PDB file of C-alpha atoms in Angstrom:
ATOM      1  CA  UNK A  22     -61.472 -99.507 138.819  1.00  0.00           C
ATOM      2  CA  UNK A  23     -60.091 -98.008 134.924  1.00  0.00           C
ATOM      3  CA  UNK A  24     -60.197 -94.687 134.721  1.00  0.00           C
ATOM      4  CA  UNK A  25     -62.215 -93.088 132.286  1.00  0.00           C
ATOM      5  CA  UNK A  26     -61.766 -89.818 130.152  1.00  0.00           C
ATOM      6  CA  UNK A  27     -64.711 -87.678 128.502  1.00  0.00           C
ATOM      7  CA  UNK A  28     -65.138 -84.610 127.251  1.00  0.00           C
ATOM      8  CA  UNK A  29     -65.496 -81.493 129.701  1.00  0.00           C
ATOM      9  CA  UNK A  30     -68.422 -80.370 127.412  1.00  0.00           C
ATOM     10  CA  UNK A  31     -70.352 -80.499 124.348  1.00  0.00           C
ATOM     11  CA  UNK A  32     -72.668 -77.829 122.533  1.00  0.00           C
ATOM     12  CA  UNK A  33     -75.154 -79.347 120.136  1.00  0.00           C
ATOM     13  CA  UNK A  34     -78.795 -78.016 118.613  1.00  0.00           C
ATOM     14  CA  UNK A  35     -82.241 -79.692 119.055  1.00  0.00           C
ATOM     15  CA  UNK A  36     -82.891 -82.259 116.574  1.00  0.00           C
ATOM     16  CA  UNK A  37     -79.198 -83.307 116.532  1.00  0.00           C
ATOM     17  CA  UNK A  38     -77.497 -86.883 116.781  1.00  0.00           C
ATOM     18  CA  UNK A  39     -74.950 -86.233 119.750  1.00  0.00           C
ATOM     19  CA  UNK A  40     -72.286 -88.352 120.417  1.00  0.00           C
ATOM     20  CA  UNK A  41     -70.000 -88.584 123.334  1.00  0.00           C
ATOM     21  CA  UNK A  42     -66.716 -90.457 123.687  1.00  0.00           C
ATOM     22  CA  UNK A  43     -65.295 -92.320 126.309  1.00  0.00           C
ATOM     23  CA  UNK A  44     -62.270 -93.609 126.475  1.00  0.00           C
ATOM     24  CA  UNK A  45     -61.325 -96.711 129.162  1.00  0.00           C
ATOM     25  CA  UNK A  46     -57.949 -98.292 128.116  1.00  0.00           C
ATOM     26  CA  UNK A  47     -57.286 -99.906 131.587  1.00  0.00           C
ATOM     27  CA  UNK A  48     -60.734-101.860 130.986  1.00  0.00           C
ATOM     28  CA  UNK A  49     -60.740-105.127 132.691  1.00  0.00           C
ATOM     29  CA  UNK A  50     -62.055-108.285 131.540  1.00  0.00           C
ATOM     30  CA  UNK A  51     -64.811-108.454 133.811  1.00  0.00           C
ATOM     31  CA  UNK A  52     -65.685-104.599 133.574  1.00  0.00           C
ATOM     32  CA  UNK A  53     -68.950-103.483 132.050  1.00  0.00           C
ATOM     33  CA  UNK A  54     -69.441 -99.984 130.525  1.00  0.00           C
ATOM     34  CA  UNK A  55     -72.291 -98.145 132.104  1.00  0.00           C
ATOM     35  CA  UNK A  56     -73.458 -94.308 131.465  1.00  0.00           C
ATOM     36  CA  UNK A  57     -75.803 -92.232 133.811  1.00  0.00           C
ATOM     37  CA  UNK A  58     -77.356 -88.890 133.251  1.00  0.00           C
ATOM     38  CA  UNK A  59     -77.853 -86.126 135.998  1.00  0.00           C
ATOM     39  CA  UNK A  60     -79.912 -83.149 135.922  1.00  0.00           C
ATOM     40  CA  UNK A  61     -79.013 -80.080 137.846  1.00  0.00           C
ATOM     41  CA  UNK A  62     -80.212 -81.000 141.685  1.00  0.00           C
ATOM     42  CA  UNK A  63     -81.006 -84.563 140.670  1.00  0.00           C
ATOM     43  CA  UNK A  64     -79.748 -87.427 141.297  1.00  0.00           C
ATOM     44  CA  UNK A  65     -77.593 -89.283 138.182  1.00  0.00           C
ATOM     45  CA  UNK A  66     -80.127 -91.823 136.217  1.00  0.00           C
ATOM     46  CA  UNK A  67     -79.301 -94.915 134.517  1.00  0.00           C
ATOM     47  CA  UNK A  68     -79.282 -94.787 131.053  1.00  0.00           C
ATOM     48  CA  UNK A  69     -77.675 -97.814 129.642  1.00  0.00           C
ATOM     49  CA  UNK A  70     -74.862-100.291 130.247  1.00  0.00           C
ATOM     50  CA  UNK A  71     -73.019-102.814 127.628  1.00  0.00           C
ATOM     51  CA  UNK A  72     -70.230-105.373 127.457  1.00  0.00           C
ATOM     52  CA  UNK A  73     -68.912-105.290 123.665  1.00  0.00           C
ATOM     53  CA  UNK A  74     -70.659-104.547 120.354  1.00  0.00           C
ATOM     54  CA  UNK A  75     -73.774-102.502 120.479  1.00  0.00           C
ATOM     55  CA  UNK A  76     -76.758-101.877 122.884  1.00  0.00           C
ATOM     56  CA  UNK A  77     -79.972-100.082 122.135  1.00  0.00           C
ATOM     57  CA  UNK A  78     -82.556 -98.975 124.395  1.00  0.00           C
ATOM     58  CA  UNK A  79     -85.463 -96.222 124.104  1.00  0.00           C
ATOM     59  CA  UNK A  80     -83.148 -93.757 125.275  1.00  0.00           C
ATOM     60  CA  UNK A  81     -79.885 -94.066 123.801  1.00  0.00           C
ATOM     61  CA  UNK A  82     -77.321 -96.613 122.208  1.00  0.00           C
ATOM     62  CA  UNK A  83     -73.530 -97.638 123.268  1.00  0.00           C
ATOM     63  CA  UNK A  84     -70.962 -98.283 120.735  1.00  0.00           C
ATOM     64  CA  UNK A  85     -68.318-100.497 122.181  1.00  0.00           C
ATOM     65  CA  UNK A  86     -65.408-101.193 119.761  1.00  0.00           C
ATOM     66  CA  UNK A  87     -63.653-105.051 119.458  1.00  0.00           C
ATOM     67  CA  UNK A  88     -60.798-103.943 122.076  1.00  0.00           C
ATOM     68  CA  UNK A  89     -63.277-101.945 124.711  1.00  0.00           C
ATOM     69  CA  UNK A  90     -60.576 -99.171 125.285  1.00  0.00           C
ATOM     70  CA  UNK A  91     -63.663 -96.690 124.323  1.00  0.00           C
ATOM     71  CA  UNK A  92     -67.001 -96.758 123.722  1.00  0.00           C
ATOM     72  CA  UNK A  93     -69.570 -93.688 122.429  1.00  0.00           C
ATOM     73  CA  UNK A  94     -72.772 -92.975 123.798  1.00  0.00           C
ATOM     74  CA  UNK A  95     -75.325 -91.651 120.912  1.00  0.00           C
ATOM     75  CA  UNK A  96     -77.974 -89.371 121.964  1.00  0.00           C
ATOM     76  CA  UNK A  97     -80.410 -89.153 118.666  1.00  0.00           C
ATOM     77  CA  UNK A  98     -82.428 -86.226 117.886  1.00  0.00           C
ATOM     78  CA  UNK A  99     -81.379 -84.412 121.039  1.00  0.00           C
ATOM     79  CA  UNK A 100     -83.969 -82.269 122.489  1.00  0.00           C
ATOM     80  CA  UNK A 101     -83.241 -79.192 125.042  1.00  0.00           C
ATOM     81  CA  UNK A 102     -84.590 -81.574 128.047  1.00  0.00           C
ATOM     82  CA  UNK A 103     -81.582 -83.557 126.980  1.00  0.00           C
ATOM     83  CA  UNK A 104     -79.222 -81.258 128.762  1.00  0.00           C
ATOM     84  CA  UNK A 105     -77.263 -83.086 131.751  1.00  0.00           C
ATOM     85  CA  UNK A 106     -74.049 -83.853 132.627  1.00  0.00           C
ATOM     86  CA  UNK A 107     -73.391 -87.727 131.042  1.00  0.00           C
ATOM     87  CA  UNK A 108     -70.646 -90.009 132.885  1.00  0.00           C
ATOM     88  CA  UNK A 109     -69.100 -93.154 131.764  1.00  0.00           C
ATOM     89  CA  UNK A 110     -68.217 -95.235 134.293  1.00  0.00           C
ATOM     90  CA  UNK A 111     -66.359 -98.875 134.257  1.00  0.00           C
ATOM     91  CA  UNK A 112     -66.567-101.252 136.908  1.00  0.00           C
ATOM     92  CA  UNK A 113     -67.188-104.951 137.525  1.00  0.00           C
ATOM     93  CA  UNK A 114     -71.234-106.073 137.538  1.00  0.00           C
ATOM     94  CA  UNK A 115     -72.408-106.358 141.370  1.00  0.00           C
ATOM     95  CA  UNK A 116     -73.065-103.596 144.473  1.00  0.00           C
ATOM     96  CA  UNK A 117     -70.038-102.417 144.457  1.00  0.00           C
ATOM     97  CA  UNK A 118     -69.638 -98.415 144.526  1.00  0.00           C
ATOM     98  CA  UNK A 119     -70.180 -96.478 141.798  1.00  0.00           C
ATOM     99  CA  UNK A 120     -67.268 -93.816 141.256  1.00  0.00           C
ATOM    100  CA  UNK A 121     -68.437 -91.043 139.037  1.00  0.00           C
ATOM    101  CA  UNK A 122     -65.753 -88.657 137.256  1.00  0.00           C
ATOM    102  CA  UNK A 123     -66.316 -85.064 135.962  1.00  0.00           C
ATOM    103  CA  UNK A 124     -69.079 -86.203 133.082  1.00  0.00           C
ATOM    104  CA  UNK A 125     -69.557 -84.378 129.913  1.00  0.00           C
ATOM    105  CA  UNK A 126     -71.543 -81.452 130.164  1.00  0.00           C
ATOM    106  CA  UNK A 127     -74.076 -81.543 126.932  1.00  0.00           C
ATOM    107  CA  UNK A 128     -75.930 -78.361 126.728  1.00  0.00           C
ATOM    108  CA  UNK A 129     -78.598 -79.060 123.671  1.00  0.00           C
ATOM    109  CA  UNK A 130     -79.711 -75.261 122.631  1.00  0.00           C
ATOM    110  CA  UNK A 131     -82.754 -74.207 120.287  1.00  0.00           C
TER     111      UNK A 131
ATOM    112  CA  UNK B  19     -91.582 -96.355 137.938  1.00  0.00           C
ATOM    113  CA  UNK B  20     -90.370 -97.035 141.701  1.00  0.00           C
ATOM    114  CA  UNK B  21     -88.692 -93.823 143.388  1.00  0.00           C
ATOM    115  CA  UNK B  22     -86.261 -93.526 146.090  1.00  0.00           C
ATOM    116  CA  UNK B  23     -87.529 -91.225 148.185  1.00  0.00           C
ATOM    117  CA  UNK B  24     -85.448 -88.675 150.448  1.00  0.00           C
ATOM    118  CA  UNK B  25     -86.681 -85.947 153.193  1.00  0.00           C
ATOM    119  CA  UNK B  26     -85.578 -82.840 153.912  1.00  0.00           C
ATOM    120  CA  UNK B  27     -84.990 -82.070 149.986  1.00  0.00           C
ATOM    121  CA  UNK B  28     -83.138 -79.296 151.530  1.00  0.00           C
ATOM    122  CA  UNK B  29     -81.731 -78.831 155.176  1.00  0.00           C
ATOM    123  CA  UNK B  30     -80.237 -75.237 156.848  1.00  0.00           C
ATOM    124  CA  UNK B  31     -78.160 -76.347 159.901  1.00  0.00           C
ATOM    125  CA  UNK B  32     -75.754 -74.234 162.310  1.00  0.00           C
ATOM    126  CA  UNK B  33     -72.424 -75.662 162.172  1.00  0.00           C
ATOM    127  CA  UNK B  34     -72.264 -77.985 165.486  1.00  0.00           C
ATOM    128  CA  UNK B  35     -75.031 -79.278 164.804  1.00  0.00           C
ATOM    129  CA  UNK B  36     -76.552 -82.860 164.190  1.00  0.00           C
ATOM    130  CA  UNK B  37     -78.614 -83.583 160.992  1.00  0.00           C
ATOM    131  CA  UNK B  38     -80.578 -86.718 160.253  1.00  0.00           C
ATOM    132  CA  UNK B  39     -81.090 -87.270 156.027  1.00  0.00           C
ATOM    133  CA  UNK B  40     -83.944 -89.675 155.287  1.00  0.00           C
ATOM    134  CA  UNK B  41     -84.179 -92.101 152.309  1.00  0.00           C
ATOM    135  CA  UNK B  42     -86.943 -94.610 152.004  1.00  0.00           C
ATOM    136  CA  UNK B  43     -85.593 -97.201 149.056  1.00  0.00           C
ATOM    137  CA  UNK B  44     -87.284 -99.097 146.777  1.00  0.00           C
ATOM    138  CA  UNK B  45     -89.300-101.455 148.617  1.00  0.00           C
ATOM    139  CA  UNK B  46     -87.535-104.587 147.465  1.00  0.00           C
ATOM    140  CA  UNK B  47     -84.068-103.588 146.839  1.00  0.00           C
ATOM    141  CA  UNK B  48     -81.579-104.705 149.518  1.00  0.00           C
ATOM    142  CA  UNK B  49     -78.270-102.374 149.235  1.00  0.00           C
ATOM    143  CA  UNK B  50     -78.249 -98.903 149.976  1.00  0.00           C
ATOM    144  CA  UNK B  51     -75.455 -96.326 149.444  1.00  0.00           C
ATOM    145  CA  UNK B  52     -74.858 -92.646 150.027  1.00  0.00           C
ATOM    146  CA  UNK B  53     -73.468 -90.411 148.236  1.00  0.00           C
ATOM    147  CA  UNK B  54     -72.928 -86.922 148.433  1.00  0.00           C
ATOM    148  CA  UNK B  55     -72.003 -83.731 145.728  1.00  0.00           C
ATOM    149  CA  UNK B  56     -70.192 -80.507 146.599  1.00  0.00           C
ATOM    150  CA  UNK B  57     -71.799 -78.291 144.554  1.00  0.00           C
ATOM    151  CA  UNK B  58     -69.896 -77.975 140.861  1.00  0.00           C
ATOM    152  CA  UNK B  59     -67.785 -80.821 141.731  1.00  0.00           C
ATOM    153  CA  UNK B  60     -67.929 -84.939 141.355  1.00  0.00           C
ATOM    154  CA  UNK B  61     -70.514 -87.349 142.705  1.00  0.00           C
ATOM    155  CA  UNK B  62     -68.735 -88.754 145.658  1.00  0.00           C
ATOM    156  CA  UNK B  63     -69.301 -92.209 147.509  1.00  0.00           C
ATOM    157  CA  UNK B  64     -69.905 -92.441 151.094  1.00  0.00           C
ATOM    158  CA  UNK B  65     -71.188 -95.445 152.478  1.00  0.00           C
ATOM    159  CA  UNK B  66     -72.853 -98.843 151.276  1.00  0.00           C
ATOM    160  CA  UNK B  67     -75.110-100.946 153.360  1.00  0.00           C
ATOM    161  CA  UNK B  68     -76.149-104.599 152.919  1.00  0.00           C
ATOM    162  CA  UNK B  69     -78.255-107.499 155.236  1.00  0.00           C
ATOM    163  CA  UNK B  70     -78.081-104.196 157.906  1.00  0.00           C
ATOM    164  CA  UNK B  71     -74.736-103.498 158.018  1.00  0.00           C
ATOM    165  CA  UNK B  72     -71.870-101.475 156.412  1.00  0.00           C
ATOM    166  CA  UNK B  73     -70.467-103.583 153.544  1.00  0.00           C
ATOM    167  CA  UNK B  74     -67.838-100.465 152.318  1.00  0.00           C
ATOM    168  CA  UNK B  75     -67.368 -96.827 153.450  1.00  0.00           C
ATOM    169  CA  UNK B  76     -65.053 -93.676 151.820  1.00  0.00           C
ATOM    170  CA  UNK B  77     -62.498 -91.992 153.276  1.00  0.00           C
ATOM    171  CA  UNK B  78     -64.765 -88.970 153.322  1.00  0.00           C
ATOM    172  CA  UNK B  79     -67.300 -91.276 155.997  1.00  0.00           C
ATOM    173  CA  UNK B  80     -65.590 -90.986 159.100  1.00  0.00           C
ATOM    174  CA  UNK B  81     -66.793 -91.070 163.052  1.00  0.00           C
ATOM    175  CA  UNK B  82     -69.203 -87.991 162.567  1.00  0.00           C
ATOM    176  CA  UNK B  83     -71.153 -90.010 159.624  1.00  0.00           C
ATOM    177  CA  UNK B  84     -73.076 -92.845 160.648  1.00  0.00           C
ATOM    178  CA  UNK B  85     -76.211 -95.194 158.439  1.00  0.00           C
ATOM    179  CA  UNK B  86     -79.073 -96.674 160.048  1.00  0.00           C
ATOM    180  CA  UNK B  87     -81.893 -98.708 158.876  1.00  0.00           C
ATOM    181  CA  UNK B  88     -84.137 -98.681 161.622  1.00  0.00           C
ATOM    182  CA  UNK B  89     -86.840-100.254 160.432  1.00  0.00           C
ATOM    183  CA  UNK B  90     -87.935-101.945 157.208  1.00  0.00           C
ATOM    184  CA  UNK B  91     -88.291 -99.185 155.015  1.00  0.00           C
ATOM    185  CA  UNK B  92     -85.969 -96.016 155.991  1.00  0.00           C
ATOM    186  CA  UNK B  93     -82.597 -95.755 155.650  1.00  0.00           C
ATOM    187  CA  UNK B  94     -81.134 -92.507 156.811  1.00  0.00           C
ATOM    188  CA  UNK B  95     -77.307 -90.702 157.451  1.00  0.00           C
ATOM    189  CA  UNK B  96     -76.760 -89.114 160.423  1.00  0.00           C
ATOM    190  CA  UNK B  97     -73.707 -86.365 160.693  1.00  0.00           C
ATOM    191  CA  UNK B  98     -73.286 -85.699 164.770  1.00  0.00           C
ATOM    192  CA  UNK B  99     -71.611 -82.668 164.619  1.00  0.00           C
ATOM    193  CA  UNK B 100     -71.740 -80.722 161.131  1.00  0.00           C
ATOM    194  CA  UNK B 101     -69.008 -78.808 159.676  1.00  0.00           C
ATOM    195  CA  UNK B 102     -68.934 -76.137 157.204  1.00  0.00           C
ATOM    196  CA  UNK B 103     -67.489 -78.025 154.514  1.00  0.00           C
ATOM    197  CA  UNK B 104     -70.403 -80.860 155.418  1.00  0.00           C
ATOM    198  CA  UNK B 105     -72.700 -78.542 152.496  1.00  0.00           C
ATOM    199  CA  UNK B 106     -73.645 -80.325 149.770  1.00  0.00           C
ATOM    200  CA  UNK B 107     -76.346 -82.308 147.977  1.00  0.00           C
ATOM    201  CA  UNK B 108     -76.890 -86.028 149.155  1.00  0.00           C
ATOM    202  CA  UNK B 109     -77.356 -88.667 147.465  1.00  0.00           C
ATOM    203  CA  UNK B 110     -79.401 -91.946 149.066  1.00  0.00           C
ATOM    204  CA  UNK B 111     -79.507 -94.838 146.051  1.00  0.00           C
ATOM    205  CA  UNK B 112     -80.635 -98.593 146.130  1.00  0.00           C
ATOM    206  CA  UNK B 113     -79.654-101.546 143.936  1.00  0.00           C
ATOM    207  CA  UNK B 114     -82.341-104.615 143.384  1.00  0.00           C
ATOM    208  CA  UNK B 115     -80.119-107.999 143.323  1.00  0.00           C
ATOM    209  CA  UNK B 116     -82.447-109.542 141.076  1.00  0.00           C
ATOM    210  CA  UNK B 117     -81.764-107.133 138.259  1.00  0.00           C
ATOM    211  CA  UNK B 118     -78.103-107.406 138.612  1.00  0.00           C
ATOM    212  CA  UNK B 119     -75.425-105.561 137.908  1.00  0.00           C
ATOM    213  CA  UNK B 120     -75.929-101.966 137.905  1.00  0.00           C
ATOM    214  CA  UNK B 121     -79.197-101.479 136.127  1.00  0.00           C
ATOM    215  CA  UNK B 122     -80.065-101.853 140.147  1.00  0.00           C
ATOM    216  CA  UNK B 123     -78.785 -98.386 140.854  1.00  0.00           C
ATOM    217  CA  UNK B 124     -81.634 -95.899 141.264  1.00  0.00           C
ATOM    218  CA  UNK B 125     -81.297 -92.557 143.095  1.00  0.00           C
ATOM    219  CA  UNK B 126     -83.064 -89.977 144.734  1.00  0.00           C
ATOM    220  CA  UNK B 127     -83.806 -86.180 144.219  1.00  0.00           C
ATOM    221  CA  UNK B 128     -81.074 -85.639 146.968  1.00  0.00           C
ATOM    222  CA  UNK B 129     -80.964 -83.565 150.223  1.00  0.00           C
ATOM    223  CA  UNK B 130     -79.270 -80.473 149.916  1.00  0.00           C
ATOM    224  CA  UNK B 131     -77.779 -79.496 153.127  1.00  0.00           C
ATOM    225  CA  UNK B 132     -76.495 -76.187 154.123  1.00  0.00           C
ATOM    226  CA  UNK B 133     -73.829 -75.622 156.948  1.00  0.00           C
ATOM    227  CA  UNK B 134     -74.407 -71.985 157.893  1.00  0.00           C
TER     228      UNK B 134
END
């Protein structure tokens, strides 16, 4: 599984465009790029998941560059509900485990 | 939008003891995992469970842990004889094959168990 590397934290204000960072450079051909969310006491949530280019859902968008060592999850207009802890994780598609590092703790103030 | 759901959401237990976590999955996923969070640290995997048996298991799962799914719609983690360092939230999730890859992951709310 590549190891991934993320911010400890991030401070942004309501109304904001946030972007986190991710960087993968032991990325494997068949790996796919694939961020949850967790609230305090709650489990993580998927948020979204790409290969190469862009992806866009209602929630967020991916950024993955030509070479896939990194990709950047954007967060627009942030709102204070959006504060979590975010991890990027890398892995093959399938069942296989999920293994979660120390995320990127976003707090979104007023 | 299908939950998993999990019972206790939070568990005291003297140290010793045995403690049963619930999960009831989505209703048509077929693999189930555990995970479990010491508090301020990382999500951590335990177990995964396919076609009603163990398909991979951590380090961390050893011969006090064990998974059952005794019937069609529970799937629960039973720790025989709990240990201090046993405290921490945990995680039951479920994957649906037919979505593939890991937009199948959901999770639950989590039991948080106490060691006392």
């Amino acid at each position: 599984l590549a190891k991934t590397t993320q911010p400890i934290s991030m401070d942004s204000y309501e109304g904001q465009e946030v972007n986190i960072t991710c960087s993968h450079n032991n990325i494997a051909t068949n790996d796919y790029i694939t961020w949850y969310q967790q609230f305090p006491s709650q489990g993580p949530r998927f948020i979204i998941q790409g290969y190469k280019t862009k992806v866009t859902n209602e929630v967020a968008s991916l950024f993955i560059p030509a070479d896939r060592k990194s990709s950047t999850l954007s967060l627009p207009r942030v709102s204070l509900s959006d504060t979590a802890v975010y991890y990027c994780l890398v892995g093959d598609t399938g069942f296989q485990k999920l293994v979660f590092g120390t995320g990127t703790r976003l707090l979104v103030s007023p | 939008e299908p939950e998993v759901t999990q019972t206790p959401s939070h568990q005291v237990t003297q140290m010793g003891q045995e403690v049963i976590l619930r999960c009831v999955p989505i209703s048509n996923h077929l693999y189930f995992y555990w995970y479990r969070q010491i508090l301020g640290q990382k999500v951590e995997f335990l177990v995964s469970f396919y076609n009603n048996e163990i398909s991979e298991k951590s380090e961390i799962f050893d011969d006090q842990f064990s998974v059952e799914r005794p019937d069609g719609s529970n799937f629960t983690l039973k720790i025989r004889s709990t240990k201090l360092e046993d405290s921490a939230m945990y995680f039951c999730a479920s994957g649906d094959p037919s979505r593939g890859t890991n937009y199948g992951y959901t999770f639950g709310s989590g039991t948080r168990l106490t060691v006392v």
